[in-house]
Coordinates of C-alpha atoms and ligand atoms in Angstrom, one line a residue:
M1 CA 5.1 -33.4 16.7
S2 CA 7.2 -30.9 15.0
A3 CA 6.7 -27.4 14.8
I4 CA 5.4 -26.1 11.3
Q5 CA 7.8 -24.4 9.3
S6 CA 7.4 -22.0 6.2
I7 CA 7.4 -23.2 2.8
R8 CA 10.9 -23.8 1.1
G9 CA 11.7 -20.8 -1.1
M10 CA 9.6 -18.5 0.9
Y11 CA 10.9 -16.5 3.8
D12 CA 10.1 -14.3 6.6
V13 CA 11.5 -10.7 6.9
L14 CA 12.2 -10.0 10.5
P15 CA 12.1 -6.7 12.0
A16 CA 15.6 -5.8 11.8
D17 CA 15.4 -6.7 7.9
A18 CA 12.0 -5.0 7.6
A19 CA 13.7 -1.6 8.5
R20 CA 16.1 -2.1 5.6
W21 CA 13.5 -2.9 3.1
Q22 CA 11.7 0.1 4.3
Y23 CA 14.7 1.9 3.6
F24 CA 15.0 0.5 0.0
E25 CA 11.2 1.3 -0.6
D26 CA 11.2 4.9 0.8
V27 CA 14.3 5.6 -1.7
M28 CA 12.5 3.4 -4.4
R29 CA 9.2 5.7 -3.7
Q30 CA 11.1 8.9 -3.9
V31 CA 12.8 8.7 -7.2
L32 CA 9.5 7.3 -8.7
R33 CA 7.7 10.3 -7.2
Q34 CA 10.2 12.5 -9.0
Y35 CA 9.4 11.3 -12.5
G36 CA 5.7 11.6 -11.8
Y37 CA 5.0 7.7 -11.6
R38 CA 1.7 6.6 -9.9
E39 CA 1.1 3.7 -8.1
M40 CA -0.9 0.8 -8.9
R41 CA -2.1 -2.3 -6.5
M42 CA -3.4 -5.3 -8.2
P43 CA -4.3 -8.6 -7.1
I44 CA -1.8 -11.2 -6.5
V45 CA -3.9 -14.1 -8.1
E46 CA -5.0 -13.9 -11.8
V47 CA -6.8 -16.2 -14.2
S48 CA -4.1 -18.4 -15.7
Q49 CA -5.2 -17.6 -19.3
L50 CA -3.9 -14.1 -18.7
F51 CA -0.2 -15.3 -18.1
K52 CA -0.1 -18.1 -20.7
R53 CA -1.3 -15.3 -23.4
S54 CA 1.2 -12.7 -22.1
I55 CA 4.1 -14.4 -21.1
G56 CA 3.9 -16.9 -23.9
E57 CA 3.2 -20.9 -23.5
V58 CA 6.7 -22.1 -24.1
T59 CA 8.6 -19.8 -21.7
D60 CA 10.5 -21.3 -18.6
I61 CA 7.8 -19.2 -16.4
V62 CA 4.5 -20.7 -18.4
E63 CA 6.0 -24.2 -18.7
K64 CA 7.5 -25.0 -15.4
E65 CA 7.3 -22.0 -12.9
M66 CA 3.8 -21.0 -12.1
Y67 CA 1.8 -21.8 -9.1
T68 CA -1.5 -22.7 -10.7
F69 CA -4.2 -24.3 -8.8
L70 CA -8.2 -24.8 -9.5
D71 CA -10.5 -22.8 -7.0
R72 CA -13.2 -24.3 -5.6
N73 CA -15.5 -23.3 -8.8
E74 CA -13.0 -25.2 -10.8
E75 CA -11.6 -22.0 -12.4
S76 CA -7.6 -22.3 -13.1
L77 CA -6.0 -19.7 -11.1
T78 CA -2.4 -18.7 -10.7
L79 CA -0.3 -16.7 -8.4
R80 CA 1.4 -13.9 -10.4
P81 CA 4.9 -14.9 -11.6
E82 CA 5.3 -11.0 -12.7
G83 CA 3.3 -8.0 -12.5
T84 CA 3.3 -6.6 -16.4
A85 CA 0.5 -8.7 -17.3
G86 CA -1.5 -8.0 -14.4
C87 CA -0.7 -4.2 -14.6
V88 CA -2.0 -4.1 -18.6
R89 CA -4.9 -6.2 -17.4
A90 CA -5.8 -3.7 -15.1
A91 CA -5.2 -0.9 -17.1
L92 CA -7.3 -2.0 -19.7
Q93 CA -10.1 -2.9 -17.7
H94 CA -10.6 0.7 -16.1
G95 CA -9.9 2.2 -19.4
L96 CA -6.7 3.8 -18.1
L97 CA -5.2 3.4 -21.7
H98 CA -7.8 5.2 -23.6
N99 CA -6.3 8.0 -25.6
Q100 CA -3.8 8.8 -22.8
V101 CA -0.4 8.1 -21.7
Q102 CA 0.2 6.5 -18.3
R103 CA 3.3 6.3 -16.0
L104 CA 2.6 3.4 -13.4
W105 CA 4.4 1.3 -10.8
Y106 CA 3.6 -1.4 -8.6
Q107 CA 5.3 -3.6 -6.0
G108 CA 4.8 -6.9 -4.3
P109 CA 5.1 -10.5 -4.0
M110 CA 5.8 -12.5 -7.3
F111 CA 5.7 -16.6 -7.5
R112 CA 7.9 -18.8 -9.3
Y113 CA 8.4 -22.5 -8.5
E114 CA 12.2 -22.4 -9.1
K115 CA 15.2 -24.2 -7.5
P116 CA 15.9 -21.7 -4.3
Q117 CA 19.2 -20.5 -3.7
K118 CA 20.7 -17.4 -2.4
G119 CA 19.0 -14.6 -4.8
R120 CA 16.6 -17.0 -6.1
N121 CA 13.1 -17.6 -4.1
R122 CA 9.9 -18.8 -4.8
Q123 CA 8.0 -16.0 -3.4
F124 CA 10.1 -13.0 -4.4
Y125 CA 9.5 -9.2 -4.6
Q126 CA 9.3 -6.8 -7.5
V127 CA 9.1 -3.3 -8.0
G128 CA 7.8 -3.1 -11.7
V129 CA 7.5 0.4 -13.8
E130 CA 5.3 0.7 -16.7
A131 CA 5.1 3.4 -19.0
F132 CA 2.2 3.4 -21.5
G133 CA 1.0 5.3 -24.7
M134 CA 4.8 6.3 -25.8
A135 CA 6.5 4.8 -28.8
D136 CA 9.4 7.0 -29.0
S137 CA 12.8 6.2 -27.7
D138 CA 12.7 9.2 -25.1
I139 CA 10.5 7.2 -22.8
D140 CA 12.9 4.1 -22.8
A141 CA 15.7 6.3 -21.9
E142 CA 13.6 8.2 -19.1
L143 CA 13.0 4.5 -17.6
I144 CA 16.7 3.7 -17.6
L145 CA 17.5 7.2 -16.3
L146 CA 15.0 6.6 -13.8
S147 CA 16.7 3.1 -12.7
A148 CA 20.2 4.7 -12.9
R149 CA 19.2 7.4 -10.5
L150 CA 17.9 4.8 -7.9
W151 CA 21.2 3.1 -8.0
R152 CA 22.7 6.4 -7.6
E153 CA 20.7 7.2 -4.5
L154 CA 21.4 3.8 -3.0
G155 CA 24.8 4.3 -3.4
I156 CA 25.6 1.1 -5.6
V157 CA 25.9 3.1 -9.0
D158 CA 29.4 1.9 -9.5
D159 CA 28.6 -1.9 -8.5
V160 CA 26.0 -2.2 -11.4
S161 CA 26.2 -2.0 -15.3
L162 CA 23.9 -1.6 -17.9
E163 CA 23.5 -4.2 -20.9
L164 CA 21.5 -3.1 -23.8
N165 CA 20.1 -4.6 -27.2
T166 CA 17.3 -4.3 -29.4
I167 CA 15.3 -7.4 -30.8
G168 CA 13.5 -5.3 -33.4
S169 CA 10.0 -5.6 -34.9
A170 CA 8.0 -8.9 -35.1
D171 CA 8.7 -9.2 -38.7
S172 CA 12.5 -8.5 -38.5
R173 CA 12.5 -11.3 -35.6
A174 CA 10.5 -13.8 -37.4
A175 CA 12.6 -13.6 -40.3
F176 CA 16.0 -13.7 -37.9
K177 CA 14.3 -16.7 -36.4
D178 CA 14.4 -18.9 -39.5
A179 CA 17.8 -17.9 -40.3
L180 CA 18.8 -19.0 -36.6
V181 CA 16.8 -22.1 -37.0
A182 CA 18.1 -22.9 -40.2
Y183 CA 21.9 -22.7 -38.7
L184 CA 21.4 -24.0 -35.6
E185 CA 20.0 -27.5 -37.1
T186 CA 23.1 -28.0 -38.7
V187 CA 24.8 -27.9 -35.2
K188 CA 21.7 -29.6 -33.3
A189 CA 23.5 -32.5 -32.0
D190 CA 26.0 -30.3 -30.2
L191 CA 23.6 -28.1 -28.6
D192 CA 22.9 -28.6 -24.8
E193 CA 19.7 -30.1 -24.0
D194 CA 17.6 -27.3 -23.2
S195 CA 18.4 -25.5 -26.4
Q196 CA 17.8 -28.7 -28.5
K197 CA 14.2 -28.3 -27.1
R198 CA 14.1 -24.7 -27.3
L199 CA 15.2 -25.4 -31.2
Y200 CA 11.6 -25.2 -32.3
T201 CA 9.7 -23.7 -29.3
N202 CA 11.6 -20.5 -28.6
P203 CA 14.8 -20.8 -30.4
L204 CA 15.5 -16.9 -29.4
R205 CA 16.1 -18.0 -26.0
I206 CA 18.7 -20.3 -26.8
L207 CA 21.1 -16.9 -27.6
D208 CA 21.5 -16.5 -23.5
S209 CA 21.8 -20.2 -23.2
K210 CA 24.2 -20.8 -20.4
S211 CA 26.1 -23.4 -21.7
P212 CA 29.7 -22.3 -22.9
K213 CA 29.7 -25.1 -25.9
T214 CA 26.2 -23.5 -27.3
Q215 CA 27.4 -20.1 -26.8
A216 CA 30.5 -21.4 -28.7
L217 CA 28.4 -22.5 -31.3
L218 CA 26.4 -19.3 -31.8
N219 CA 29.6 -17.2 -32.9
D220 CA 28.8 -18.4 -36.2
A221 CA 25.3 -18.0 -36.0
P222 CA 23.4 -15.4 -38.3
A223 CA 23.7 -12.0 -36.4
F224 CA 20.4 -10.2 -35.8
D225 CA 21.9 -6.8 -36.8
D226 CA 21.6 -8.2 -40.4
Y227 CA 17.5 -8.5 -40.0
L228 CA 17.2 -5.5 -37.7
D229 CA 14.2 -3.1 -39.5
A230 CA 15.4 0.4 -40.2
E231 CA 12.9 2.1 -37.8
S232 CA 13.9 -0.2 -34.8
R233 CA 17.6 0.5 -35.8
T234 CA 16.7 4.2 -35.9
H235 CA 14.9 3.8 -32.2
F236 CA 17.9 2.0 -31.0
E237 CA 20.4 4.6 -32.1
Q238 CA 18.4 7.4 -30.7
L239 CA 18.4 5.8 -27.3
Q240 CA 22.0 5.2 -27.4
A241 CA 22.5 8.9 -28.2
R242 CA 20.2 9.8 -25.3
L243 CA 22.0 7.7 -22.7
T244 CA 25.4 8.7 -23.8
A245 CA 24.4 12.4 -23.7
A246 CA 23.1 11.5 -20.1
G247 CA 26.4 10.1 -19.0
V248 CA 24.9 6.6 -18.8
T249 CA 27.4 3.9 -19.9
F250 CA 26.4 0.8 -21.3
T251 CA 27.5 -2.4 -23.0
L252 CA 25.5 -3.6 -26.3
N253 CA 24.8 -7.3 -25.8
P254 CA 23.3 -8.8 -28.9
R255 CA 22.6 -12.0 -27.2
L256 CA 20.4 -10.4 -24.6
V257 CA 17.0 -11.6 -25.4
R258 CA 15.0 -11.6 -22.1
G259 CA 13.0 -14.6 -21.4
L260 CA 9.5 -13.2 -22.1
D261 CA 7.5 -13.4 -25.4
Y262 CA 6.0 -9.9 -25.1
Y263 CA 9.1 -7.8 -25.7
S264 CA 10.2 -5.8 -29.0
R265 CA 12.8 -3.2 -29.6
T266 CA 14.7 -2.0 -26.4
V267 CA 15.8 -4.8 -24.0
F268 CA 18.1 -4.1 -21.1
E269 CA 19.1 -5.6 -17.7
W270 CA 21.1 -4.1 -15.0
T271 CA 23.7 -6.6 -13.7
T272 CA 26.1 -6.9 -10.7
E273 CA 29.2 -9.1 -10.2
H274 CA 28.6 -9.2 -6.5
L275 CA 25.8 -11.7 -6.6
G276 CA 27.2 -14.7 -8.2
S277 CA 24.8 -16.3 -10.8
Q278 CA 21.9 -14.3 -9.8
A279 CA 23.4 -11.2 -11.5
T280 CA 20.3 -9.5 -12.7
I281 CA 18.8 -7.1 -10.5
C282 CA 16.7 -5.3 -12.9
G283 CA 15.4 -6.2 -16.4
G284 CA 12.9 -4.7 -18.7
G285 CA 12.4 -3.5 -22.4
R286 CA 9.6 -2.4 -24.8
Y287 CA 6.5 -4.4 -25.3
D288 CA 4.6 -2.5 -28.2
G289 CA 2.5 -5.7 -29.0
L290 CA 1.3 -6.9 -25.4
V291 CA -1.6 -4.2 -24.9
K292 CA -2.7 -5.4 -28.4
Q293 CA -2.6 -9.2 -27.5
L294 CA -4.6 -8.6 -24.5
G295 CA -7.2 -5.9 -25.3
N296 CA -7.0 -5.3 -29.0
K297 CA -5.8 -1.9 -28.5
D298 CA -2.7 -0.5 -30.0
V299 CA -0.7 1.0 -27.2
P300 CA 2.9 1.1 -27.3
A301 CA 4.7 0.2 -23.6
V302 CA 7.7 0.0 -22.2
G303 CA 8.9 -1.1 -18.6
F304 CA 11.2 -2.7 -16.2
A305 CA 10.8 -5.2 -13.3
L306 CA 13.5 -4.9 -10.3
G307 CA 14.2 -7.9 -8.1
I308 CA 13.8 -6.4 -4.6
D309 CA 15.1 -9.4 -2.9
R310 CA 18.5 -8.9 -5.2
V311 CA 18.9 -5.5 -4.5
I312 CA 18.6 -6.0 -0.8
L313 CA 21.4 -8.8 -0.9
L314 CA 23.5 -6.4 -2.8
L315 CA 23.1 -3.5 -0.5
E316 CA 24.0 -6.1 2.3
T317 CA 27.0 -7.2 0.5
L318 CA 28.3 -4.0 0.0
N319 CA 27.3 -2.5 3.5
K320 CA 25.3 0.2 2.0
F321 CA 22.5 0.6 4.6
P322 CA 23.0 3.8 6.8
E323 CA 24.0 3.0 9.9
T324 CA 21.0 5.0 11.7
L325 CA 18.6 2.2 10.5
E326 CA 19.8 0.3 13.5
Q327 CA 18.5 2.7 15.9
T328 CA 14.9 2.6 16.6
V329 CA 13.9 4.1 19.7
D330 CA 14.7 7.5 21.1
V331 CA 13.2 7.4 24.5
Y332 CA 12.6 4.5 27.0
W333 CA 10.1 5.2 29.9
V334 CA 10.8 3.8 33.3
A335 CA 8.0 3.8 35.9
A336 CA 8.5 2.1 39.0
G337 CA 6.4 2.6 42.5
E338 CA 3.0 3.1 43.1
G339 CA 1.0 4.9 40.7
T340 CA 3.8 5.8 38.3
S341 CA 3.0 3.7 35.7
E342 CA -0.4 5.1 35.3
R343 CA 0.9 8.6 35.1
A344 CA 3.5 7.7 32.8
Q345 CA 1.3 6.5 30.2
Q346 CA -0.7 9.7 30.5
L347 CA 2.6 11.7 29.8
V348 CA 3.7 9.5 27.1
E349 CA 0.4 9.7 25.4
S350 CA 0.6 13.6 25.6
M351 CA 4.0 13.6 24.3
R352 CA 3.0 11.4 21.2
T353 CA 0.6 14.3 20.5
S354 CA 3.0 16.8 21.1
Q355 CA 6.4 15.7 19.6
P356 CA 5.1 13.0 17.2
Q357 CA 8.7 12.7 15.6
L358 CA 9.9 11.0 18.9
R359 CA 9.9 7.4 18.9
M360 CA 9.2 6.1 22.5
L361 CA 9.0 2.9 24.3
M362 CA 7.1 2.9 27.6
H363 CA 8.3 0.2 29.9
C364 CA 5.3 -2.3 30.2
G365 CA 4.8 -5.2 32.9
G366 CA 6.3 -3.6 36.0
G367 CA 9.7 -4.8 37.7
S368 CA 12.1 -3.2 39.7
F369 CA 13.7 0.2 38.7
K370 CA 17.2 -1.7 38.0
S371 CA 15.7 -4.3 35.8
Q372 CA 13.8 -1.6 33.7
M373 CA 16.9 0.5 33.6
K374 CA 18.6 -2.5 32.0
K375 CA 15.9 -2.8 29.4
A376 CA 16.1 0.9 28.7
D377 CA 20.0 0.2 27.9
K378 CA 19.1 -2.5 25.7
S379 CA 16.5 -0.9 23.6
G380 CA 19.0 1.2 21.9
A381 CA 17.4 4.3 23.3
R382 CA 19.4 7.6 23.4
L383 CA 17.2 8.8 26.7
A384 CA 15.6 7.0 29.6
V385 CA 12.7 9.1 31.2
I386 CA 12.0 8.0 34.7
L387 CA 9.5 8.5 37.0
G388 CA 9.9 7.2 40.4
E389 CA 7.3 8.0 43.2
Q390 CA 9.4 11.1 44.4
E391 CA 9.0 12.7 41.2
L392 CA 5.4 11.5 41.0
A393 CA 4.9 13.3 44.4
A394 CA 6.7 16.6 43.0
G395 CA 5.5 16.8 39.5
Q396 CA 8.7 16.0 38.0
I397 CA 10.7 13.6 35.7
V398 CA 14.3 12.5 35.4
V399 CA 15.7 12.4 32.0
K400 CA 19.1 10.3 31.7
D401 CA 21.3 10.2 28.7
L402 CA 21.8 6.6 28.3
R403 CA 24.6 7.5 25.9
V404 CA 26.9 10.1 26.6
G405 CA 28.3 10.3 30.1
G406 CA 25.1 9.3 31.7
D407 CA 23.9 13.0 32.3
Q408 CA 20.7 13.1 34.3
S409 CA 18.6 16.1 34.7
V410 CA 15.2 16.9 36.7
I411 CA 12.5 18.8 35.0
S412 CA 8.9 19.5 35.3
Q413 CA 6.5 17.3 34.0
A414 CA 4.5 20.6 32.5
D415 CA 7.5 21.2 30.2
L416 CA 7.6 17.9 28.7
D417 CA 5.3 18.8 26.0
T418 CA 7.0 22.1 25.0
M419 CA 10.4 20.8 25.0
L420 CA 11.8 20.6 21.4
P421 CA 14.4 17.9 21.0
P422 CA 17.2 17.8 21.8
F423 CA 15.0 18.3 25.0
F424 CA 17.6 16.2 26.9
V425 CA 20.4 18.7 26.7
S426 CA 21.0 20.0 30.1
P427 CA 19.6 23.4 30.8
Ligands
LIG1 P1 16.6 -15.1 -13.9 O1 17.3 -14.9 -15.3 O2 17.3 -14.8 -12.8 O3 15.9 -16.1 -13.8 P2 14.4 -13.6 -14.8 O4 14.6 -13.1 -16.7 O5 13.7 -14.6 -14.9 O6 15.6 -13.5 -14.2 P3 12.7 -11.3 -14.8 O7 11.6 -12.1 -15.2 O8 12.9 -10.4 -15.9 O9 13.8 -12.2 -14.1 O10 12.5 -10.7 -13.6 C1 12.9 -9.2 -13.1 C2 13.8 -9.5 -11.8 O11 13.1 -10.0 -11.0 C3 15.0 -10.1 -12.0 O12 16.0 -9.5 -12.9 C4 15.5 -10.7 -10.5 O13 16.2 -9.4 -10.0 C5 14.1 -10.8 -10.1 N1 13.8 -12.2 -9.9 C6 13.4 -13.0 -11.1 N2 13.1 -14.2 -10.5 C7 13.6 -14.2 -9.1 C8 13.6 -15.3 -8.0 N3 12.8 -16.3 -8.4 N4 13.8 -14.7 -6.9 C9 14.3 -13.6 -6.7 N5 14.4 -12.4 -7.6 C10 14.0 -12.8 -8.9
LIG2 MG1 14.0 -16.8 -14.3

């Protein structure tokens, strides 16, 4: 019988990689903290209706990517494909949107039944950042500046670029949609298959079709700019001015529409040239209508979602992880001889209290002095602390530098707790 394997498109993060994820999460958390965003934790499973109503019935996600199942009570549930819907649901349910602004974030696994490939998984991870109750372009700018700061902190700011667009108000979008469909009908036979299907269900998505032929046909399509409402235009101009003043460069991409129904006005994406066709590492925009749609409350909102898997891949590709991540142990404790292990365990516990910053591995399972020293070397620790029968009797301990020259010193056990790192520096 063959051993059971993980599900296609879902992967394990092994310890060496987990250190990299933690590094990313630490940097992320620190940036979010600087801007006063607070963490939310939502369930991974929600009623299916939530996603149908918010993301839109005719989007890729709802049409073909959701993990939906009936629970034992015959209720239709879905593993969340994204976090905004659940975040809005939770904020409404707990009255967080009642006459107040909120700056929230969350992170965790999302699930989409897609074709797995590099940077595209079925269980993948996002950080979502959402701001509620603010309609002006200042908050749109804040979110973009926050993401730009994150790239700077991670050392990849020169490897990503920002694309920006506005998709206006619902009315201006509706008028544009009619004009777009009228034009596309005249060239329908030449459109790619997906776009033909979308013509009457989700025509705006045709704008970001991957087919070069469709893209060429779009050159003669009506321009959204001719339909953009005055207020959205001003909003967009203000946003651009703020970004320019802050030194954030961007490209205007009039074909950027994003896949979900709930966006309005600002949409943006951060892309990179280093990840092939999985180029987008972060996408977001304004979704002023969504809260109303889910909760009958008029609350403007803007947010973005960042694909953690892809950012980690990018950091790996560009070799941007700090080297120190690889070192996980400072001290390896070696105890060989009658009664030494028991005493070593007491000493190491005491030191974990007195010097909590030290990362110490105590050798477990016995074995000769020589075999334990080999393990100490392999562990990557800087120091070995050695307790043999002789040291045990004398109330002493040997400290050996495993890296630089193999220096060795004997110190009193009583001094261990009070010694501050680098306590291995010979007296
Ligand atoms: P794509 O065009 O790559 O399918 P999307 O528009 O479906 O992306 P969003 O719903 O905007 O993606 O999600 C935000 C971010 O989450 C994306 O920019 C990407 O970085 C990441 N992401 C989305 N789907 C996946 C996936 N299947 N695997 C890994 N990361 C993903
Ligand atoms: Mg997608």
